[in-house]
Tab-separated table of C-alpha atoms and ligand atoms in Angstrom:
chain	number	residue	atom	x	y	z
A	1	MET	CA	6.856	13.669	-2.976
A	2	GLU	CA	8.986	11.087	-1.164
A	3	ALA	CA	7.389	9.239	1.739
A	4	ILE	CA	10.662	7.398	2.435
A	5	ALA	CA	14.262	8.405	1.762
A	6	TRP	CA	17.668	7.084	2.794
A	7	SER	CA	19.946	9.905	3.838
A	8	GLU	CA	23.336	9.787	5.552
A	9	GLY	CA	22.828	6.535	7.394
A	10	LYS	CA	19.224	7.259	8.412
A	11	VAL	CA	15.776	6.768	6.990
A	12	VAL	CA	13.722	9.919	6.622
A	13	LEU	CA	9.954	9.387	6.728
A	14	LEU	CA	7.263	11.879	5.878
A	15	ASP	CA	4.993	11.471	8.919
A	16	GLN	CA	1.678	10.479	7.327
A	17	SER	CA	-0.163	10.504	10.642
A	18	ARG	CA	0.117	14.316	10.664
A	19	LEU	CA	-0.931	14.988	7.097
A	20	PRO	CA	-2.525	17.077	5.676
A	21	PHE	CA	-2.060	19.633	8.448
A	22	GLU	CA	1.663	19.297	9.025
A	23	GLU	CA	4.401	18.213	6.657
A	24	THR	CA	6.774	16.785	9.234
A	25	TYR	CA	9.745	14.523	8.562
A	26	ILE	CA	11.085	12.088	11.130
A	27	GLU	CA	14.516	10.499	11.183
A	28	ILE	CA	14.681	6.785	11.906
A	29	GLU	CA	17.977	5.448	13.186
A	30	ASP	CA	17.155	1.920	14.340
A	31	HIS	CA	14.750	-0.897	13.605
A	32	GLU	CA	12.800	-0.422	16.850
A	33	ALA	CA	11.974	3.148	15.869
A	34	MET	CA	11.010	1.894	12.407
A	35	ALA	CA	8.713	-0.749	13.898
A	36	GLN	CA	7.076	1.906	16.053
A	37	ALA	CA	6.624	4.270	13.096
A	38	ILE	CA	4.927	1.440	11.180
A	39	ARG	CA	2.611	0.546	14.080
A	40	GLN	CA	1.666	4.194	14.527
A	41	MET	CA	0.939	4.521	10.785
A	42	ARG	CA	3.545	7.235	10.299
A	43	VAL	CA	4.482	5.174	7.279
A	44	ARG	CA	1.736	3.051	5.716
A	45	GLY	CA	0.499	1.470	2.489
A	46	ALA	CA	1.707	-2.017	1.578
A	47	PRO	CA	4.573	-1.151	-0.829
A	48	ALA	CA	5.858	1.618	1.465
A	49	LEU	CA	5.764	-0.789	4.412
A	50	GLY	CA	7.962	-3.200	2.471
A	51	ILE	CA	10.524	-0.514	1.675
A	52	ALA	CA	10.502	0.821	5.237
A	53	ALA	CA	10.937	-2.653	6.738
A	54	ALA	CA	13.800	-3.431	4.338
A	55	TYR	CA	15.614	-0.297	5.521
A	56	GLY	CA	14.805	-1.276	9.102
A	57	VAL	CA	16.676	-4.571	8.711
A	58	ALA	CA	19.566	-2.708	7.067
A	59	LEU	CA	19.725	-0.284	10.017
A	60	ALA	CA	19.950	-3.218	12.448
A	61	ALA	CA	22.797	-4.869	10.505
A	62	ARG	CA	24.621	-1.569	10.418
A	63	SER	CA	24.398	-0.774	14.128
A	64	ALA	CA	25.277	-4.370	15.097
A	65	VAL	CA	28.820	-3.819	13.838
A	66	SER	CA	29.403	-0.731	16.028
A	67	GLN	CA	27.888	-2.581	19.021
A	68	GLY	CA	30.185	-5.570	18.496
A	69	ARG	CA	27.240	-7.897	17.730
A	70	ALA	CA	26.918	-10.466	14.961
A	71	PRO	CA	25.233	-8.642	12.050
A	72	LEU	CA	23.387	-11.729	10.789
A	73	ALA	CA	21.737	-12.377	14.158
A	74	ALA	CA	20.897	-8.671	14.491
A	75	ALA	CA	19.329	-8.606	11.030
A	76	GLU	CA	17.260	-11.708	11.776
A	77	GLU	CA	16.061	-10.328	15.109
A	78	ALA	CA	15.101	-7.034	13.506
A	79	ALA	CA	13.319	-8.899	10.727
A	80	ALA	CA	11.157	-10.725	13.275
A	81	VAL	CA	10.252	-7.467	15.049
A	82	LEU	CA	9.412	-5.647	11.818
A	83	ASP	CA	7.498	-8.604	10.410
A	84	SER	CA	5.158	-8.583	13.420
A	85	THR	CA	4.139	-4.940	13.004
A	86	ARG	CA	1.348	-5.238	10.434
A	87	PRO	CA	0.232	-8.723	9.401
A	88	THR	CA	-1.823	-8.159	6.245
A	89	ALA	CA	0.620	-6.446	3.848
A	90	ARG	CA	2.421	-9.137	1.859
A	91	ASN	CA	5.013	-6.583	0.715
A	92	LEU	CA	6.340	-6.293	4.274
A	93	ARG	CA	7.441	-9.931	4.550
A	94	TRP	CA	8.380	-10.075	0.856
A	95	ALA	CA	10.854	-7.205	1.261
A	96	ILE	CA	12.209	-8.503	4.581
A	97	GLU	CA	12.823	-11.926	3.028
A	98	ARG	CA	14.698	-10.349	0.146
A	99	VAL	CA	17.000	-8.484	2.529
A	100	LEU	CA	17.530	-11.602	4.657
A	101	ASP	CA	18.409	-13.640	1.549
A	102	ALA	CA	21.018	-11.031	0.594
A	103	VAL	CA	22.388	-10.937	4.147
A	104	ARG	CA	22.653	-14.738	4.388
A	105	ALA	CA	24.570	-14.882	1.118
A	106	ALA	CA	27.156	-12.296	2.271
A	107	PRO	CA	30.306	-12.830	4.374
A	108	ASP	CA	29.988	-11.356	7.888
A	109	ASP	CA	31.931	-8.167	7.221
A	110	ALA	CA	29.889	-7.437	4.087
A	111	ILE	CA	26.455	-7.947	5.699
A	112	PRO	CA	25.639	-4.289	6.495
A	113	ALA	CA	26.491	-3.201	2.944
A	114	ALA	CA	24.600	-6.132	1.421
A	115	ALA	CA	21.502	-5.353	3.498
A	116	LEU	CA	21.520	-1.682	2.558
A	117	ALA	CA	22.167	-2.430	-1.112
A	118	GLN	CA	19.191	-4.783	-1.187
A	119	ALA	CA	16.913	-2.262	0.571
A	120	ARG	CA	17.929	0.415	-1.927
A	121	ARG	CA	17.373	-1.976	-4.785
A	122	ILE	CA	13.861	-2.803	-3.557
A	123	HIS	CA	13.161	0.924	-3.257
A	124	GLU	CA	14.367	1.581	-6.798
A	125	GLU	CA	12.547	-1.401	-8.286
A	126	GLU	CA	9.309	-0.337	-6.616
A	127	ARG	CA	9.724	3.131	-8.115
A	128	GLU	CA	10.033	1.626	-11.576
A	129	ALA	CA	7.149	-0.788	-10.899
A	130	ASN	CA	4.883	2.137	-9.998
A	131	ARG	CA	5.612	3.822	-13.321
A	132	GLU	CA	4.930	0.649	-15.256
A	133	ILE	CA	1.681	-0.019	-13.375
A	134	GLY	CA	0.689	3.546	-14.237
A	135	ARG	CA	1.526	3.073	-17.902
A	136	LEU	CA	-0.298	-0.261	-18.244
A	137	GLY	CA	-3.277	0.736	-16.127
A	138	ALA	CA	-3.834	4.087	-17.835
A	139	ALA	CA	-4.931	2.170	-20.952
A	140	LEU	CA	-7.994	1.046	-18.969
A	141	ILE	CA	-9.047	4.613	-18.152
A	142	SER	CA	-11.030	6.366	-20.832
A	143	ASP	CA	-11.009	10.083	-21.547
A	144	GLY	CA	-13.620	11.806	-19.379
A	145	ALA	CA	-13.793	8.915	-16.868
A	146	HIS	CA	-15.219	9.339	-13.373
A	147	VAL	CA	-13.087	7.038	-11.244
A	148	LEU	CA	-13.729	6.042	-7.656
A	149	THR	CA	-10.891	5.091	-5.310
A	150	HIS	CA	-10.675	3.960	-1.688
A	151	CYS	CA	-8.019	4.612	0.968
A	152	ASN	CA	-4.678	5.906	-0.338
A	153	ALA	CA	-2.677	3.998	-2.928
A	154	GLY	CA	-0.676	6.984	-4.066
A	155	ALA	CA	2.861	8.310	-3.786
A	156	LEU	CA	2.637	8.231	0.007
A	157	ALA	CA	1.777	4.534	0.110
A	158	THR	CA	4.495	3.479	-2.305
A	159	ALA	CA	7.892	4.474	-3.629
A	160	GLY	CA	6.811	7.933	-4.667
A	161	TYR	CA	4.348	7.677	-7.579
A	162	GLY	CA	1.475	5.422	-6.665
A	163	THR	CA	-0.300	2.249	-7.761
A	164	ALA	CA	-4.052	2.922	-8.023
A	165	LEU	CA	-3.384	6.664	-7.980
A	166	GLY	CA	-0.390	6.097	-10.266
A	167	VAL	CA	-2.799	4.739	-12.881
A	168	LEU	CA	-4.910	7.888	-12.603
A	169	ARG	CA	-1.862	10.124	-12.552
A	170	THR	CA	-0.497	8.608	-15.756
A	171	ALA	CA	-3.894	8.866	-17.477
A	172	TRP	CA	-4.017	12.533	-16.427
A	173	GLU	CA	-0.450	13.145	-17.638
A	174	GLN	CA	-1.472	11.612	-20.966
A	175	GLY	CA	-4.042	14.382	-21.275
A	176	LYS	CA	-7.139	12.376	-20.421
A	177	ARG	CA	-9.849	14.310	-18.617
A	178	LEU	CA	-10.683	12.752	-15.260
A	179	HIS	CA	-12.763	13.232	-12.184
A	180	VAL	CA	-11.983	11.189	-9.085
A	181	PHE	CA	-14.420	10.281	-6.316
A	182	VAL	CA	-12.390	9.865	-3.145
A	183	ASP	CA	-13.848	7.693	-0.354
A	184	GLU	CA	-12.979	9.337	2.950
A	185	THR	CA	-12.048	5.840	4.276
A	186	ARG	CA	-13.061	5.541	7.891
A	187	PRO	CA	-11.692	5.080	10.464
A	188	LEU	CA	-8.297	6.681	9.776
A	189	LEU	CA	-9.435	8.782	6.811
A	190	GLN	CA	-6.599	7.984	4.426
A	191	GLY	CA	-8.852	9.135	1.561
A	192	ALA	CA	-9.833	12.475	3.084
A	193	ARG	CA	-6.385	13.203	4.514
A	194	LEU	CA	-3.916	11.661	2.069
A	195	THR	CA	-5.535	10.968	-1.310
A	196	ALA	CA	-7.148	14.405	-1.291
A	197	TRP	CA	-3.761	15.937	-0.392
A	198	GLU	CA	-2.034	14.135	-3.270
A	199	LEU	CA	-4.697	14.778	-5.918
A	200	ARG	CA	-4.706	18.448	-5.057
A	201	GLN	CA	-0.950	18.651	-5.607
A	202	TRP	CA	-1.275	16.985	-8.993
A	203	ARG	CA	-4.280	19.217	-9.849
A	204	ILE	CA	-6.488	16.257	-10.699
A	205	PRO	CA	-10.144	17.215	-10.105
A	206	PHE	CA	-11.833	15.217	-7.355
A	207	THR	CA	-14.778	15.105	-4.989
A	208	LEU	CA	-14.558	13.713	-1.467
A	209	ILE	CA	-17.425	11.451	-0.422
A	210	VAL	CA	-18.324	9.490	2.703
A	211	ASP	CA	-17.722	5.782	2.167
A	212	ALA	CA	-21.437	5.047	2.275
A	213	ALA	CA	-22.155	7.366	-0.696
A	214	ALA	CA	-20.274	5.194	-3.194
A	215	GLY	CA	-23.140	2.770	-3.828
A	216	SER	CA	-25.740	5.384	-4.738
A	217	LEU	CA	-23.237	7.154	-7.005
A	218	MET	CA	-22.705	3.881	-8.864
A	219	ARG	CA	-26.435	3.272	-9.127
A	220	ARG	CA	-26.888	6.726	-10.680
A	221	GLY	CA	-24.323	5.855	-13.339
A	222	ALA	CA	-21.868	8.466	-12.049
A	223	VAL	CA	-18.880	6.086	-11.714
A	224	SER	CA	-17.047	4.813	-14.834
A	225	CYS	CA	-14.746	2.450	-12.937
A	226	ILE	CA	-13.116	1.807	-9.549
A	227	VAL	CA	-9.345	1.534	-9.030
A	228	VAL	CA	-7.906	0.463	-5.680
A	229	GLY	CA	-4.591	-0.858	-4.346
A	230	ALA	CA	-4.003	-4.126	-2.481
A	231	ASP	CA	-2.246	-5.363	0.631
A	232	ARG	CA	-2.139	-9.006	-0.395
A	233	ILE	CA	-3.364	-10.967	-3.373
A	234	ALA	CA	-3.903	-14.715	-2.906
A	235	ALA	CA	-3.032	-17.280	-5.602
A	236	ASN	CA	-6.653	-17.391	-6.833
A	237	GLY	CA	-6.840	-13.592	-7.227
A	238	ASP	CA	-8.739	-12.794	-4.007
A	239	VAL	CA	-7.619	-9.363	-2.834
A	240	ALA	CA	-7.105	-7.982	0.674
A	241	ASN	CA	-7.305	-4.199	0.819
A	242	LYS	CA	-8.496	-1.469	3.165
A	243	VAL	CA	-11.749	-2.367	4.906
A	244	GLY	CA	-14.661	-1.206	2.774
A	245	THR	CA	-13.163	-2.447	-0.492
A	246	TYR	CA	-15.276	-5.623	-0.560
A	247	PRO	CA	-18.648	-3.831	-0.401
A	248	LEU	CA	-17.427	-1.481	-3.146
A	249	ALA	CA	-16.572	-4.447	-5.380
A	250	VAL	CA	-19.944	-6.134	-4.805
A	251	LEU	CA	-21.794	-2.908	-5.589
A	252	ALA	CA	-19.606	-2.399	-8.646
A	253	LYS	CA	-20.643	-5.796	-10.023
A	254	GLU	CA	-24.309	-5.121	-9.245
A	255	ASN	CA	-24.088	-1.844	-11.162
A	256	GLY	CA	-21.907	-2.988	-14.058
A	257	VAL	CA	-18.907	-0.865	-12.999
A	258	PRO	CA	-15.418	-2.311	-13.755
A	259	PHE	CA	-13.423	-2.933	-10.574
A	260	TYR	CA	-9.630	-2.765	-11.012
A	261	VAL	CA	-6.872	-3.583	-8.520
A	262	ALA	CA	-3.399	-2.083	-9.064
A	263	ALA	CA	-0.443	-3.550	-7.154
A	264	PRO	CA	3.223	-4.460	-7.620
A	265	SER	CA	4.006	-8.163	-7.958
A	266	GLY	CA	5.480	-8.194	-4.419
A	267	THR	CA	1.867	-8.022	-3.182
A	268	ILE	CA	1.055	-11.434	-4.677
A	269	ASP	CA	1.251	-14.367	-2.272
A	270	LEU	CA	1.101	-17.650	-4.172
A	271	ALA	CA	1.581	-19.551	-0.892
A	272	LEU	CA	-1.996	-18.668	0.066
A	273	PRO	CA	-4.465	-20.497	-2.190
A	274	GLN	CA	-7.349	-18.163	-1.341
A	275	GLY	CA	-8.188	-14.912	0.357
A	276	ASP	CA	-9.850	-16.423	3.440
A	277	GLU	CA	-6.365	-17.385	4.620
A	278	ILE	CA	-5.017	-13.823	4.515
A	279	PRO	CA	-4.415	-12.571	8.069
A	280	ILE	CA	-6.527	-9.493	8.715
A	281	GLU	CA	-5.096	-6.918	11.093
A	282	GLU	CA	-7.398	-5.802	13.887
A	283	ARG	CA	-6.578	-2.382	15.211
A	284	ALA	CA	-7.491	-0.543	18.403
A	285	PRO	CA	-11.236	0.064	18.972
A	286	GLU	CA	-10.410	3.687	19.822
A	287	GLU	CA	-9.853	4.331	16.097
A	288	VAL	CA	-13.590	3.672	15.631
A	289	THR	CA	-14.906	5.346	18.763
A	290	SER	CA	-12.926	8.514	17.945
A	291	VAL	CA	-12.301	10.778	14.987
A	292	ALA	CA	-8.970	12.600	14.915
A	293	ASP	CA	-8.411	11.655	18.585
A	294	ARG	CA	-11.768	13.073	19.647
A	295	ARG	CA	-14.217	10.600	21.170
A	296	ILE	CA	-17.500	10.399	19.262
A	297	ALA	CA	-19.091	7.356	20.927
A	298	PRO	CA	-20.264	7.175	24.547
A	299	GLU	CA	-17.660	6.073	27.084
A	300	GLY	CA	-17.309	2.275	27.255
A	301	VAL	CA	-18.793	1.492	23.831
A	302	GLU	CA	-17.340	-1.656	22.255
A	303	ALA	CA	-16.029	-1.418	18.699
A	304	PHE	CA	-14.706	-3.872	16.128
A	305	ASN	CA	-11.907	-2.547	13.922
A	306	PRO	CA	-10.652	-4.832	11.157
A	307	ALA	CA	-8.224	-2.776	9.050
A	308	PHE	CA	-8.764	-4.790	5.846
A	309	ASP	CA	-11.266	-6.997	4.079
A	310	VAL	CA	-11.026	-9.598	1.334
A	311	THR	CA	-12.664	-9.212	-2.066
A	312	PRO	CA	-13.278	-12.536	-3.822
A	313	HIS	CA	-11.705	-12.623	-7.269
A	314	ARG	CA	-15.063	-12.992	-9.035
A	315	TYR	CA	-15.659	-9.289	-8.342
A	316	VAL	CA	-12.289	-8.198	-9.746
A	317	SER	CA	-12.286	-7.135	-13.420
A	318	ALA	CA	-8.472	-7.028	-13.702
A	319	ILE	CA	-5.313	-6.903	-11.586
A	320	ILE	CA	-2.778	-4.398	-12.907
A	321	THR	CA	0.850	-5.197	-12.033
A	322	GLU	CA	4.161	-3.965	-13.435
A	323	ARG	CA	4.522	-7.336	-15.170
A	324	GLY	CA	1.230	-7.114	-16.992
A	325	ILE	CA	-2.528	-7.039	-16.529
A	326	VAL	CA	-4.089	-10.263	-15.268
A	327	ARG	CA	-7.736	-11.263	-15.728
A	328	GLU	CA	-9.692	-14.468	-15.043
A	329	PRO	CA	-8.552	-17.204	-14.615
A	330	TYR	CA	-6.396	-15.492	-11.977
A	331	ASP	CA	-4.717	-18.620	-10.616
A	332	GLU	CA	-3.103	-19.298	-13.997
A	333	GLY	CA	-2.362	-15.664	-14.780
A	334	LEU	CA	-0.769	-14.845	-11.407
A	335	ALA	CA	1.364	-18.016	-11.392
A	336	ARG	CA	2.600	-17.210	-14.905
A	337	LEU	CA	3.361	-13.648	-13.892
A	338	LEU	CA	5.541	-14.682	-10.937
A	339	ALA	CA	7.237	-17.452	-12.932
A	340	VAL	CA	8.327	-14.843	-15.475
A	341	ARG	CA	9.569	-12.695	-12.625
A	342	ALA	CA	11.585	-15.553	-11.132
A	343	ALA	CA	13.086	-16.439	-14.517
A	344	THR	CA	14.125	-12.869	-15.283
A	345	LYS	CA	15.621	-12.394	-11.780
A	346	GLY	CA	17.407	-15.654	-11.659
B	401	MRU	O1	-3.827	0.765	6.703
B	401	MRU	P1	-3.117	1.321	5.510
B	401	MRU	O2	-3.289	2.799	5.344
B	401	MRU	O3	-1.663	0.889	5.444
B	401	MRU	O4	-3.869	0.622	4.287
B	401	MRU	C1	-3.443	0.900	2.987
B	401	MRU	C2	-4.286	0.256	1.949
B	401	MRU	O5	-5.225	-0.433	2.220
B	401	MRU	C3	-3.821	0.463	0.538
B	401	MRU	O6	-4.906	0.443	-0.343
B	401	MRU	C4	-2.856	-0.666	0.156
B	401	MRU	O7	-1.861	-0.827	1.124
B	401	MRU	C5	-2.226	-0.417	-1.159
B	401	MRU	S1	-1.159	0.987	-1.124
B	401	MRU	C6	-0.464	1.130	-2.663
């Protein structure tokens, strides 16, 4: 299952806005089309957004040459457009910055190749990171566990394996028995549409629940642990993820349920000391007043639609990254993790 692929000078996206009813692929040939696909949630999930945006910058550098434009300026312009599409996912800016660094270090005639090489490298590294997150995180999942997850942090949201769902997938591949509770995840139903679609393909047993059912399941002792993804992790370990994650984490603590966050290190933003500073995307009110494009609220009703919320680190039992598992004190652990990364890259 590949949500994003590079093929013959184009990016091919599996259109997630149409799943699970239609498996449609769209070809993206320029950064404007990529920006639109991101805004329309045809591609989504923080790591996938990073990969898509990186290819978007590469597409701009490539077409600049045939249009007789300076490839560096074209790449920088495209970067600004792509960066403005969805503000919460750290991976988006992280990947764009990596491509821009590569572009700035290349001579003019080598810029398109340098941009594409960096985008492909990010894609490949994220694939490997997913596997490692799965391997490390699976150790936290016991045989027979009942695991609750929110939104979709699977193959679709990443480079083809998954972060939170990658942990469950690896545990399942190791032969552990599992049952997953899947939050439907209003308003755009990534749980009902996408996580359910993925788990069914992998034959992992699951039950779909409305978001509001999670608390009573925990209280009844039916949930062994919670595993979710992240869009941005602040330096102190506060986590931004799909709206509805914070109440899950609070209820998990109240009920003694471990709450795990799985994310690649590109999600960590050490420049933000705490989660309150993470920009939270607000999306169109129509996503709340409608379900699957059908209005459910009376005409003219006002709605508030934050796409993410922030979970303070005191509710997080562990953060699983490809570089290792971090626990309290998060500020020290996350800084050490990225320092190791910088040393090994540099
Ligand atoms: O609005 P979305 O669907 O892009 O939100 C996705 C999430 O909140 C995911 O949990 C997060 O990006 C991690 S995906 C591995």
